[in-house]
XYZ file of C-alpha atoms in Angstrom:
702
model
C 23.532 -33.727 -10.908
C 25.985 -32.715 -8.277
C 25.125 -28.914 -8.938
C 21.391 -29.561 -9.026
C 21.466 -31.412 -5.638
C 23.799 -28.478 -4.205
C 21.126 -26.056 -5.331
C 18.183 -28.019 -3.968
C 20.026 -28.127 -0.455
C 20.543 -24.344 -0.631
C 17.141 -23.637 -1.597
C 15.783 -25.683 1.169
C 18.039 -23.948 3.635
C 16.686 -20.539 2.335
C 13.148 -21.973 2.843
C 13.742 -23.028 6.511
C 15.710 -19.837 7.444
C 13.328 -17.459 5.794
C 10.121 -18.899 6.852
C 11.471 -19.475 10.453
C 12.687 -15.751 10.498
C 9.200 -14.662 9.551
C 7.329 -17.110 11.735
C 5.802 -14.434 13.812
C 4.144 -12.534 10.920
C 1.493 -14.964 9.712
C -1.233 -13.363 11.910
C -0.116 -9.851 11.634
C -3.236 -7.649 11.142
C -4.040 -5.173 8.408
C -2.382 -1.927 8.769
C -2.872 1.540 7.179
C -2.836 1.577 3.631
C -3.918 -2.093 3.637
C -7.583 -0.633 4.065
C -7.838 1.479 1.128
C -6.058 -0.880 -1.170
C -7.325 -4.254 -0.352
C -9.986 -4.380 2.623
C -12.198 -1.532 1.436
C -11.367 -1.690 -2.279
C -14.549 -3.177 -3.832
C -12.504 -4.031 -7.030
C -10.334 -6.233 -5.209
C -13.276 -8.270 -3.756
C -13.518 -11.073 -6.139
C -16.264 -13.590 -5.127
C -16.659 -15.484 -8.524
C -13.907 -16.824 -10.286
C -14.644 -14.767 -13.565
C -12.076 -13.215 -15.830
C -14.124 -9.998 -16.027
C -13.920 -9.850 -12.117
C -10.153 -10.005 -12.204
C -9.844 -7.527 -14.828
C -11.547 -5.214 -12.730
C -8.810 -5.763 -10.091
C -6.168 -4.529 -12.547
C -8.072 -0.827 -12.366
C -8.438 -0.926 -8.505
C -6.632 2.261 -7.884
C -7.795 4.315 -4.741
C -7.809 8.205 -4.663
C -9.536 10.130 -1.797
C -12.254 7.503 -1.204
C -13.029 7.084 -4.898
C -12.401 3.810 -6.974
C -12.986 5.081 -10.548
C -11.961 2.197 -12.115
C -10.490 3.987 -15.063
C -6.742 3.996 -14.514
C -4.533 0.885 -14.694
C -2.921 0.804 -11.364
C -0.014 -1.328 -10.251
C -2.011 -4.237 -11.867
C 0.114 -7.262 -10.974
C 0.025 -6.848 -7.195
C -3.699 -5.785 -7.530
C -4.359 -8.884 -9.342
C -2.724 -11.026 -6.581
C -4.745 -9.167 -3.769
C -7.717 -10.195 -5.740
C -6.712 -13.908 -6.040
C -6.162 -13.726 -2.265
C -9.529 -12.236 -1.757
C -11.132 -15.030 -3.703
C -9.471 -17.683 -1.755
C -9.665 -16.430 1.806
C -11.369 -13.020 1.814
C -9.969 -10.736 4.563
C -8.064 -13.487 6.491
C -4.617 -12.239 6.546
C -2.969 -15.620 6.867
C -3.108 -16.312 3.118
C -1.796 -12.823 2.372
C 1.297 -13.350 4.415
C 1.917 -16.738 2.951
C 2.037 -15.321 -0.550
C 4.211 -12.300 0.761
C 6.693 -14.691 2.344
C 6.737 -16.773 -0.764
C 7.516 -13.728 -2.762
C 10.459 -12.796 -0.449
C 11.756 -16.630 -0.643
C 11.710 -16.579 -4.577
C 13.516 -13.164 -4.294
C 16.119 -14.626 -2.028
C 16.604 -17.622 -4.198
C 16.954 -15.473 -7.527
C 19.251 -13.054 -5.736
C 21.644 -16.079 -4.985
C 21.401 -17.305 -8.603
C 22.085 -13.567 -9.910
C 24.980 -13.396 -7.476
C 26.183 -17.003 -8.826
C 26.168 -15.869 -12.397
C 27.579 -12.402 -11.852
C 30.785 -14.277 -10.299
C 30.897 -16.288 -13.515
C 30.860 -13.000 -15.887
C 33.965 -12.210 -17.840
C 35.303 -9.790 -15.644
C 35.111 -12.057 -12.502
C 35.585 -15.647 -13.968
C 38.048 -17.551 -11.966
C 38.543 -14.952 -9.448
C 36.485 -16.449 -6.627
C 37.092 -20.203 -7.967
C 35.475 -22.806 -5.615
C 33.878 -19.828 -3.303
C 31.135 -18.746 -5.744
C 28.224 -20.764 -4.102
C 29.415 -19.733 -0.430
C 29.768 -15.992 -1.617
C 26.256 -16.158 -3.329
C 24.705 -17.910 -0.362
C 26.012 -15.514 2.268
C 24.827 -12.279 0.187
C 21.227 -13.828 -0.172
C 20.967 -14.865 3.175
C 22.252 -11.548 4.874
C 20.013 -9.655 2.692
C 16.699 -12.148 3.282
C 16.810 -12.041 7.189
C 18.001 -8.516 7.745
C 15.124 -7.051 10.110
C 14.888 -4.030 7.817
C 12.978 -5.977 5.430
C 10.153 -6.602 7.620
C 8.266 -3.621 6.389
C 8.379 -4.940 2.763
C 7.287 -8.398 3.823
C 5.012 -8.315 6.730
C 3.305 -4.944 5.771
C 0.750 -6.714 3.413
C 0.233 -3.740 0.784
C 4.056 -3.545 0.343
C 3.769 -6.592 -1.771
C 3.828 -4.140 -4.431
C 7.486 -3.237 -3.386
C 8.546 -6.905 -2.915
C 6.813 -8.178 -6.117
C 8.291 -5.264 -8.103
C 11.828 -6.235 -6.626
C 11.279 -9.904 -7.225
C 10.758 -9.480 -10.985
C 13.426 -6.895 -11.192
C 16.121 -9.647 -9.863
C 14.500 -12.151 -12.083
C 15.057 -9.937 -14.916
C 18.890 -9.221 -14.066
C 19.362 -13.073 -13.500
C 17.733 -13.702 -17.010
C 19.907 -10.917 -18.578
C 23.013 -12.576 -17.166
C 21.898 -15.832 -18.374
C 21.634 -14.481 -22.010
C 24.891 -13.063 -21.851
C 26.812 -16.057 -20.418
C 24.779 -18.677 -22.784
C 26.533 -20.082 -25.782
C 23.210 -20.939 -27.623
C 21.754 -18.336 -29.820
C 18.168 -19.577 -29.446
C 18.334 -19.880 -25.791
C 19.837 -16.377 -25.578
C 16.771 -15.113 -27.281
C 14.529 -16.868 -24.780
C 16.449 -15.374 -21.864
C 16.465 -11.881 -23.394
C 12.471 -12.178 -23.946
C 12.193 -13.193 -20.415
C 14.087 -10.436 -19.287
C 11.925 -8.010 -20.994
C 8.754 -9.611 -19.781
C 10.322 -9.403 -16.198
C 10.810 -5.726 -16.768
C 7.383 -5.176 -17.697
C 5.939 -7.181 -14.819
C 8.183 -5.250 -12.474
C 6.830 -1.830 -13.743
C 3.490 -3.260 -13.517
C 4.049 -3.819 -9.771
C 5.575 -0.451 -9.103
C 6.977 2.271 -10.876
C 10.237 2.872 -9.184
C 11.770 -0.171 -11.212
C 11.704 2.221 -14.099
C 15.641 2.057 -13.316
C 16.015 -1.378 -14.394
C 17.702 -0.663 -17.781
C 20.184 1.575 -16.222
C 21.011 -1.437 -13.878
C 21.522 -3.550 -16.718
C 23.888 -0.903 -18.533
C 25.736 -0.701 -15.218
C 26.302 -4.474 -15.040
C 27.146 -4.733 -18.644
C 29.873 -2.150 -18.298
C 31.220 -3.529 -14.933
C 31.068 -7.273 -15.700
C 31.281 -7.689 -19.440
C 33.300 -4.864 -20.844
C 37.009 -4.644 -20.665
C 37.558 -1.001 -19.331
C 41.058 -1.363 -19.347
C 40.966 -1.323 -23.144
C 40.951 2.382 -24.599
C 38.677 1.698 -27.258
C 36.130 -0.044 -25.077
C 36.255 3.216 -22.631
C 35.756 5.329 -25.535
C 32.655 3.441 -26.789
C 31.181 3.183 -23.199
C 31.848 6.958 -22.809
C 29.754 7.569 -26.295
C 27.103 5.146 -24.938
C 26.723 6.915 -21.759
C 26.791 10.553 -23.497
C 23.866 9.110 -25.623
C 21.975 7.870 -22.565
C 22.638 11.381 -20.919
C 21.249 13.173 -23.810
C 18.295 11.022 -24.032
C 17.377 11.340 -20.378
C 17.820 14.963 -20.567
C 15.596 15.188 -23.694
C 12.789 13.113 -21.791
C 13.234 15.418 -18.888
C 12.718 18.421 -21.335
C 9.672 16.903 -22.909
C 8.088 16.234 -19.442
C 8.772 19.760 -18.298
C 7.322 21.292 -21.508
C 4.097 19.082 -21.195
C 3.728 20.218 -17.598
C 4.461 16.938 -15.789
C 7.415 18.314 -14.011
C 5.199 21.446 -12.764
C 2.361 19.107 -11.496
C 4.673 17.223 -9.536
C 6.455 20.404 -8.047
C 2.899 21.646 -7.088
C 2.554 18.780 -4.749
C 5.353 20.648 -2.564
C 2.477 23.179 -1.733
C 1.020 20.552 0.361
C 4.095 19.443 2.125
C 5.855 20.947 5.222
C 9.211 21.086 3.192
C 10.491 22.558 -0.227
C 12.211 20.725 -2.916
C 15.686 21.967 -1.721
C 14.974 20.937 1.615
C 13.786 17.542 0.853
C 16.975 17.027 -1.296
C 19.177 17.901 1.668
C 16.962 16.106 4.059
C 17.163 12.831 1.940
C 20.850 12.842 2.008
C 20.618 12.292 5.701
C 17.814 9.749 5.459
C 19.727 7.765 2.987
C 22.773 7.618 5.232
C 20.579 6.629 8.105
C 19.138 3.796 5.903
C 22.679 2.556 5.539
C 23.031 2.649 9.362
C 19.904 0.722 9.775
C 20.955 -1.980 7.331
C 24.139 -2.648 9.131
C 22.973 -2.069 12.526
C 19.357 -3.405 12.308
C 18.291 -3.667 15.929
C 14.534 -3.490 16.490
C 14.743 -0.202 18.393
C 16.114 1.642 15.292
C 13.240 0.308 13.104
C 9.854 1.850 12.886
C 6.864 2.606 10.765
C 7.251 6.393 11.652
C 10.392 8.335 11.969
C 10.662 11.873 13.482
C 13.109 13.419 10.811
C 14.341 17.049 11.456
C 14.015 18.873 8.027
C 17.299 20.226 6.719
C 16.567 23.989 6.364
C 19.908 24.601 5.160
C 23.319 22.904 4.651
C 24.081 23.741 8.429
C 20.716 22.977 9.962
C 21.052 20.336 11.291
C 24.843 20.192 11.168
C 24.614 16.546 10.152
C 23.538 17.563 6.443
C 26.878 18.503 5.076
C 28.503 15.343 6.447
C 25.820 13.331 4.969
C 26.152 14.763 1.492
C 30.135 14.480 1.694
C 29.578 10.701 2.747
C 27.342 10.247 -0.317
C 29.900 11.895 -2.791
C 32.751 9.971 -1.099
C 30.790 6.583 -1.526
C 30.122 7.565 -5.179
C 33.714 8.459 -5.633
C 34.908 5.117 -4.189
C 32.324 3.408 -6.531
C 34.059 5.233 -9.553
C 37.571 4.666 -8.263
C 36.755 0.721 -8.126
C 35.196 0.273 -11.603
C 38.010 -1.768 -12.935
C 39.876 -3.102 -9.851
C 36.694 -4.037 -7.796
C 33.532 -3.779 -9.986
C 31.625 -5.589 -7.157
C 32.280 -2.659 -4.882
C 31.097 -0.239 -7.631
C 28.017 -2.286 -8.121
C 27.067 -2.378 -4.610
C 27.393 1.269 -4.353
C 25.938 2.492 -7.765
C 23.007 -0.175 -7.200
C 22.037 1.209 -3.764
C 22.066 4.903 -4.785
C 20.416 4.247 -8.039
C 17.456 2.643 -6.648
C 16.981 5.488 -4.154
C 16.779 7.978 -6.927
C 12.841 7.632 -7.678
C 11.720 7.693 -4.088
C 14.340 9.406 -2.210
C 15.075 12.736 -4.349
C 13.076 15.072 -6.058
C 9.511 13.578 -6.002
C 7.555 15.062 -3.169
C 6.432 11.597 -1.508
C 6.880 11.260 2.082
C 10.497 11.536 3.555
C 11.104 8.155 4.989
C 9.794 4.606 4.747
C 11.889 1.484 5.434
C 10.611 -0.599 2.662
C 12.263 1.628 0.173
C 15.407 -0.259 0.798
C 14.142 -3.632 -0.117
C 15.520 -3.318 -3.805
C 18.230 -1.187 -3.228
C 20.066 -3.369 -0.804
C 20.352 -6.543 -3.107
C 24.029 -6.268 -3.580
C 25.147 -4.361 -0.409
C 26.177 -7.380 1.098
C 28.158 -8.872 -1.770
C 31.570 -7.294 -1.233
C 31.244 -8.064 2.508
C 30.413 -11.495 1.844
C 33.315 -11.951 -0.328
C 35.601 -10.283 2.262
C 34.464 -12.757 5.002
C 34.764 -15.864 2.715
C 38.243 -14.739 1.739
C 39.140 -14.412 5.638
C 37.887 -17.757 6.252
C 39.801 -19.330 3.222
C 42.986 -17.301 4.245
C 42.978 -18.405 7.897
C 41.847 -22.081 6.871
C 45.302 -22.400 4.734
C 47.272 -21.126 7.773
C 45.617 -23.851 9.705
C 44.603 -21.126 12.115
C 41.483 -21.320 14.500
C 40.492 -18.086 13.451
C 38.766 -19.329 10.385
C 36.467 -21.137 12.991
C 36.017 -18.379 14.837
C 34.864 -16.381 11.705
C 32.377 -19.061 10.715
C 30.782 -18.748 14.403
C 30.721 -15.005 13.785
C 29.005 -15.298 10.618
C 26.480 -17.812 12.043
C 25.905 -15.427 14.892
C 25.126 -12.525 12.602
C 22.645 -14.571 10.735
C 21.061 -15.689 13.801
C 21.016 -12.158 15.455
C 19.340 -11.117 12.104
C 16.753 -13.775 12.315
C 16.055 -12.948 15.934
C 15.963 -9.324 15.061
C 13.166 -9.934 12.389
C 11.057 -11.961 14.745
C 11.265 -9.349 17.389
C 10.436 -6.673 14.788
C 7.521 -8.583 13.570
C 6.044 -8.607 16.830
C 5.458 -4.800 16.511
C 3.496 -5.547 13.580
C 1.001 -7.969 15.288
C -1.771 -5.425 15.696
C -2.871 -2.028 14.975
C -2.469 -1.313 18.663
C 1.105 -2.792 18.949
C 2.173 -1.014 15.791
C 1.133 2.378 16.736
C 2.117 2.193 20.321
C 5.679 1.245 19.102
C 5.568 4.414 16.757
C 4.468 6.508 19.706
C 7.507 4.913 21.454
C 10.020 5.779 19.054
C 8.514 9.054 17.400
C 6.612 10.562 20.287
C 6.581 14.032 18.724
C 4.945 12.930 15.539
C 1.192 13.378 15.015
C 0.540 9.916 12.807
C 0.936 7.527 15.387
C -1.557 8.983 17.551
C -3.934 9.502 15.080
C -3.683 6.170 13.643
C -3.954 4.546 17.144
C -7.102 6.296 17.545
C -8.433 5.626 14.082
C -7.349 1.967 13.553
C -7.672 0.473 16.987
C -9.703 2.638 19.736
C -12.447 3.886 17.253
C -12.920 0.660 15.660
C -12.933 -1.002 19.069
C -15.800 1.404 20.174
C -13.588 3.093 22.715
C -14.355 6.600 21.695
C -13.048 8.556 24.641
C -9.502 7.228 24.461
C -9.669 7.796 20.591
C -10.795 11.447 21.317
C -7.791 11.940 23.600
C -5.346 10.435 21.147
C -6.830 12.870 18.446
C -6.621 15.851 20.679
C -2.908 14.818 21.389
C -2.538 14.447 17.765
C -3.259 18.174 17.050
C -0.380 19.187 19.366
C 2.020 17.132 17.474
C 3.974 17.371 14.097
C 2.329 16.463 10.928
C 4.238 15.329 7.843
C 1.635 17.147 5.844
C -0.161 19.699 7.823
C -3.036 20.412 5.678
C -4.120 16.770 4.673
C -3.428 15.288 8.476
C -5.194 18.042 10.420
C -8.007 17.780 8.350
C -8.202 13.900 8.858
C -7.970 14.352 12.426
C -10.804 16.994 12.699
C -13.003 14.696 10.426
C -12.632 11.760 12.702
C -13.235 13.759 15.702
C -16.510 14.939 14.256
C -17.457 11.140 13.469
C -17.064 10.328 17.144
C -19.076 13.405 18.136
C -21.742 12.343 15.751
C -22.024 8.948 17.439
C -22.690 10.637 20.742
C -25.381 12.677 19.092
C -23.643 15.865 19.322
C -24.437 17.090 15.806
C -23.620 20.735 16.591
C -20.043 20.101 17.385
C -19.707 17.373 14.910
C -20.756 19.987 12.051
C -18.290 22.365 13.645
C -15.442 19.849 13.441
C -16.310 18.779 9.937
C -16.165 22.418 9.035
C -12.907 22.810 10.523
C -11.517 19.954 8.453
C -13.050 21.727 5.306
C -11.323 25.066 6.581
C -8.078 23.453 6.315
C -8.679 21.502 3.051
C -11.840 22.837 1.259
C -11.722 19.902 -1.170
C -11.493 17.148 1.264
C -14.079 14.979 -0.462
C -14.571 12.495 2.467
C -15.483 15.580 4.988
C -17.805 16.809 2.284
C -19.499 13.455 1.981
C -19.661 12.991 5.695
C -21.190 16.674 6.335
C -23.704 15.779 3.779
C -25.027 12.858 5.444
C -24.917 14.862 8.757
C -27.096 17.466 7.223
C -29.491 14.751 6.136
C -29.777 13.599 9.654
C -30.596 17.179 10.800
C -32.921 17.739 8.049
C -30.807 20.656 6.705
C -31.278 19.562 3.182
C -30.303 22.794 1.296
C -27.033 22.571 3.110
C -26.662 18.907 2.369
C -27.203 19.836 -1.345
C -24.720 22.719 -1.286
C -22.240 20.022 -0.131
C -23.029 17.616 -2.977
C -22.755 20.487 -5.366
C -19.154 21.247 -4.140
C -18.445 17.521 -4.509
C -19.509 17.508 -8.126
C -17.804 20.736 -8.883
C -14.781 18.711 -7.921
C -15.617 15.674 -9.981
C -18.498 15.965 -12.396
C -18.786 12.662 -13.503
C -18.624 10.720 -10.099
C -21.230 8.001 -9.920
C -20.689 8.103 -6.131
C -21.191 11.888 -5.843
C -24.299 11.705 -8.108
C -25.892 9.005 -6.014
C -25.386 10.912 -2.908
C -27.064 13.960 -4.317
C -29.944 11.340 -5.436
C -30.031 10.343 -1.993
C -30.388 13.834 -0.336
C -33.178 14.734 -2.850
C -34.921 11.270 -2.220
C -34.784 11.744 1.640
C -36.075 15.473 1.281
C -39.236 13.942 -0.473
C -37.981 15.392 -3.883
C -38.469 12.131 -5.611
C -39.034 13.325 -9.344
C -35.666 15.465 -9.161
C -33.868 12.490 -7.319
C -34.667 10.001 -10.365
C -32.936 11.759 -13.128
C -29.752 12.479 -10.883
C -29.863 8.609 -10.085
C -30.022 7.777 -13.518
C -27.006 9.595 -14.534
C -25.159 8.184 -11.774
C -26.152 4.567 -13.107
C -25.298 5.603 -16.705
C -21.975 6.189 -15.428
C -21.523 3.104 -13.361
C -24.455 0.426 -13.613
C -22.758 -1.413 -10.661
C -23.093 1.185 -8.191
C -24.818 -0.566 -5.277
C -26.293 2.495 -3.567
C -27.390 4.358 -6.829
C -29.397 1.013 -7.518
C -30.780 0.934 -4.185
C -31.884 4.515 -4.172
C -33.327 4.260 -7.802
C -35.355 1.282 -6.528
C -36.645 3.018 -3.532
C -37.640 6.147 -5.466
C -39.486 4.051 -7.930
C -41.157 2.128 -5.370
C -42.475 5.443 -3.621
C -43.629 6.512 -6.916
C -45.714 3.234 -7.266
C -43.586 1.671 -10.077
C -43.095 -1.462 -8.037
C -42.020 -3.700 -11.007
C -39.439 -1.480 -12.163
C -38.192 -0.669 -8.798
C -37.656 -4.572 -8.095
C -35.501 -4.677 -11.161
C -32.998 -2.012 -9.621
C -33.171 -3.518 -6.071
C -32.485 -7.059 -7.693
C -29.444 -5.521 -9.225
C -28.316 -3.815 -5.886
C -28.891 -7.429 -4.242
C -26.802 -9.292 -6.986
C -23.990 -6.748 -6.398
C -24.098 -6.905 -2.517
C -26.147 -9.775 -1.273
C -24.890 -9.248 2.261
C -26.183 -5.771 2.534
C -29.231 -6.315 4.856
C -30.609 -2.819 3.965
C -30.838 -3.929 0.095
C -32.794 -6.844 1.583
C -35.277 -4.540 3.555
C -35.634 -2.366 0.417
C -36.737 -5.408 -1.512
C -39.030 -6.478 1.344
C -40.767 -3.081 1.554
C -41.136 -2.641 -2.349
C -42.973 -6.163 -2.095
C -45.106 -5.165 0.857
C -46.103 -1.839 -0.933
C -46.914 -3.674 -4.176
C -49.019 -6.247 -2.122
C -47.224 -9.267 -3.342
C -47.448 -11.415 -0.361
C -45.867 -14.458 -1.759
C -42.576 -12.596 -2.283
C -42.692 -11.050 0.883
C -42.770 -14.501 2.608
C -39.775 -15.732 0.218
C -37.772 -12.568 1.148
C -38.438 -12.885 4.994
C -37.431 -16.403 4.783
C -33.989 -15.543 2.982
C -33.484 -12.915 5.486
C -33.978 -15.012 8.584
C -31.760 -17.720 7.058
C -28.939 -14.928 6.433
C -29.239 -13.031 9.645
C -29.847 -13.415 13.264
C -32.679 -11.648 15.199
C -30.321 -9.192 17.003
C -28.692 -8.264 13.627
C -32.086 -7.413 12.008
C -33.312 -5.631 15.171
C -30.151 -3.579 15.264
C -30.163 -2.787 11.607
C -33.951 -1.668 11.840
C -33.028 0.755 14.744
C -30.878 2.623 12.326
C -34.107 3.323 10.003
C -35.433 6.260 11.711
C -36.792 9.874 10.460
C -33.963 11.346 8.172
C -31.742 8.219 8.285
C -28.578 8.420 6.521
C -28.752 4.826 5.079
C -31.887 4.771 2.744
C -35.354 6.144 2.992
C -36.933 3.229 4.147
C -39.999 2.702 6.233
C -39.207 1.412 9.764
C -42.760 0.880 10.677
C -43.682 -1.071 7.337
C -40.614 -3.390 7.741
C -41.209 -3.944 11.377
C -44.869 -5.027 10.615
C -43.660 -7.113 7.926
C -40.863 -8.897 9.861
C -43.106 -9.161 12.711
C -41.061 -7.365 15.148
C -42.381 -5.343 17.960
C -41.410 -1.657 17.334
C -40.620 -1.232 21.206
C -37.793 -3.615 20.545
C -36.438 -1.595 17.618
C -36.723 1.994 19.189
C -35.353 0.678 22.652
C -32.170 2.539 23.569
C -28.810 1.257 22.663
C -26.350 1.431 25.362
C -22.959 2.979 25.070
C -23.405 4.889 21.689
C -26.489 6.961 20.547
C -26.080 6.335 16.775
C -25.754 3.150 15.013
C -25.267 4.632 11.607
C -21.838 6.162 12.036
C -20.426 3.517 9.727
C -21.725 5.268 7.080
C -19.203 7.980 7.723
C -15.707 7.957 6.103
C -12.478 8.070 8.409
C -8.668 7.919 7.484
């Protein structure tokens, strides 16, 4: 009972400290990868509590504007995002509540894991009476460290935090299985451990290191390495593991997986060798951030100079030597100080996936969330030892040490609060990045894209895009093309179609298979009436992905707008055969059949489009127009009543304005709809102040 009460008090302390430290993150806005993964991801947008809908969320992967729904993609966090969406749609508060709760649970299980680790055979009795203090200090120093803000406050990085939570739960259950005397309960703990590993893998693939982590813990804390026979068995086991891993690598190489990974380097601004050298410096920089985590050293974007040789920059060799030295210390302390060995091995082992050969972006602070679990354990042991030592000597130094530790925890909390303020809005985040990495292009591009362009401040956005083009890109081909694409969208909004086409083509010159730019230029060619060029663009898209329902419906739309209805219908049918829930394909098929005079069949497709997207006003317009064409006055009245109940007059008028000749939304009749809705055409065609074109929302930016 005493132990349970003590645990409860500690858990309440964790709750108060962790949630207070993150008190400024509950209203932090969406950022960067939040948009394609959550905000703009249709498979996450669950509106009905149906199993089928949540099952779709498990296949919610995003790739260059496409949500194919064919591949399982980090299903556990995606499922939680779907639940969040069902409860609160795009309100960030609920997402932050979940993220902070995951962080709290991870902190609690880190505490419990350390507590059980200190009771393992190789440590039992060594820290008698201080286990709780050590475990608490380890967990709280990890939890409130400001470097963790990127994994906690950046909503999409629930993938990283959830994976880490299941990882530490798995380790905890493994320790319980090893320490518990009952065979039946051991089996239960082992089952839970395996399930945790599966859930961790289902959250993020970097947790593949979990079995290695268990092996390290088993060797360090449960095997008597002073015994010669044990050392021989461990050596044999490690040799088998090494051979197995080498065999797996060889199989992956033969099957072409390694070659495919290495091909990605062609799109990067660094080679494999340069990445490995650079990452050695980055990992050491991570360590400096962890132990000196002031807000001015933390950023979403870092300007990292690429190591082109062991001597350029000169810090490359010292970084490599530091890593070798730390690993050497780890090996030297395996028997005497296994906790030191664990802290070192665990940190580097869990940076292997994201900080070595795989050609990911060079640096992200959230990558430290999992590797830092045990970094503060040896430090906590040292601090608690000093407190006990000076306490026995009746020295006031132990009080000063307690004050010092409290001050560190408090300063970490303040640092977390300050750092979270940078995550408040898109503007604050990217301005913070510009201040800390002024020579990098990404913050200028993203400040333009995610803040000024969304706010309609196009001139400021254009200036920032132009500035971005003069800066350094982490991926020159991809990011230059993104910037040109977004500039083209702005030029389109101002009606400068000639220069808009020019910039879309610039994006495509840099990256010929840039799908969003191809889709955008297709719509622009429709706007200018250049249908043959629009069809050429759709053919380029389909050459890339022949069975893309989205690309097929786009081609069908071009043909439909060009008046080639008989050619459009079979294309749209193919699109719907691939994906019956393609909203636009249903809409365009309904419009095509209505124009052919098959009103009843048209209504079937338009009703399907409406059921999939009841908030889409253009689907409602299509249903009204079809009923007008068919002469079904009763249905027109019902549909008009529903329209007026769902949208105000200003929204209806502004939407009708977008339906002019060669519009890029749907080939609907502005005249028929205006007459049916009883709105004067002069209201619709009146000029819109500020921006010439209102249909630019159809264009895709990133």
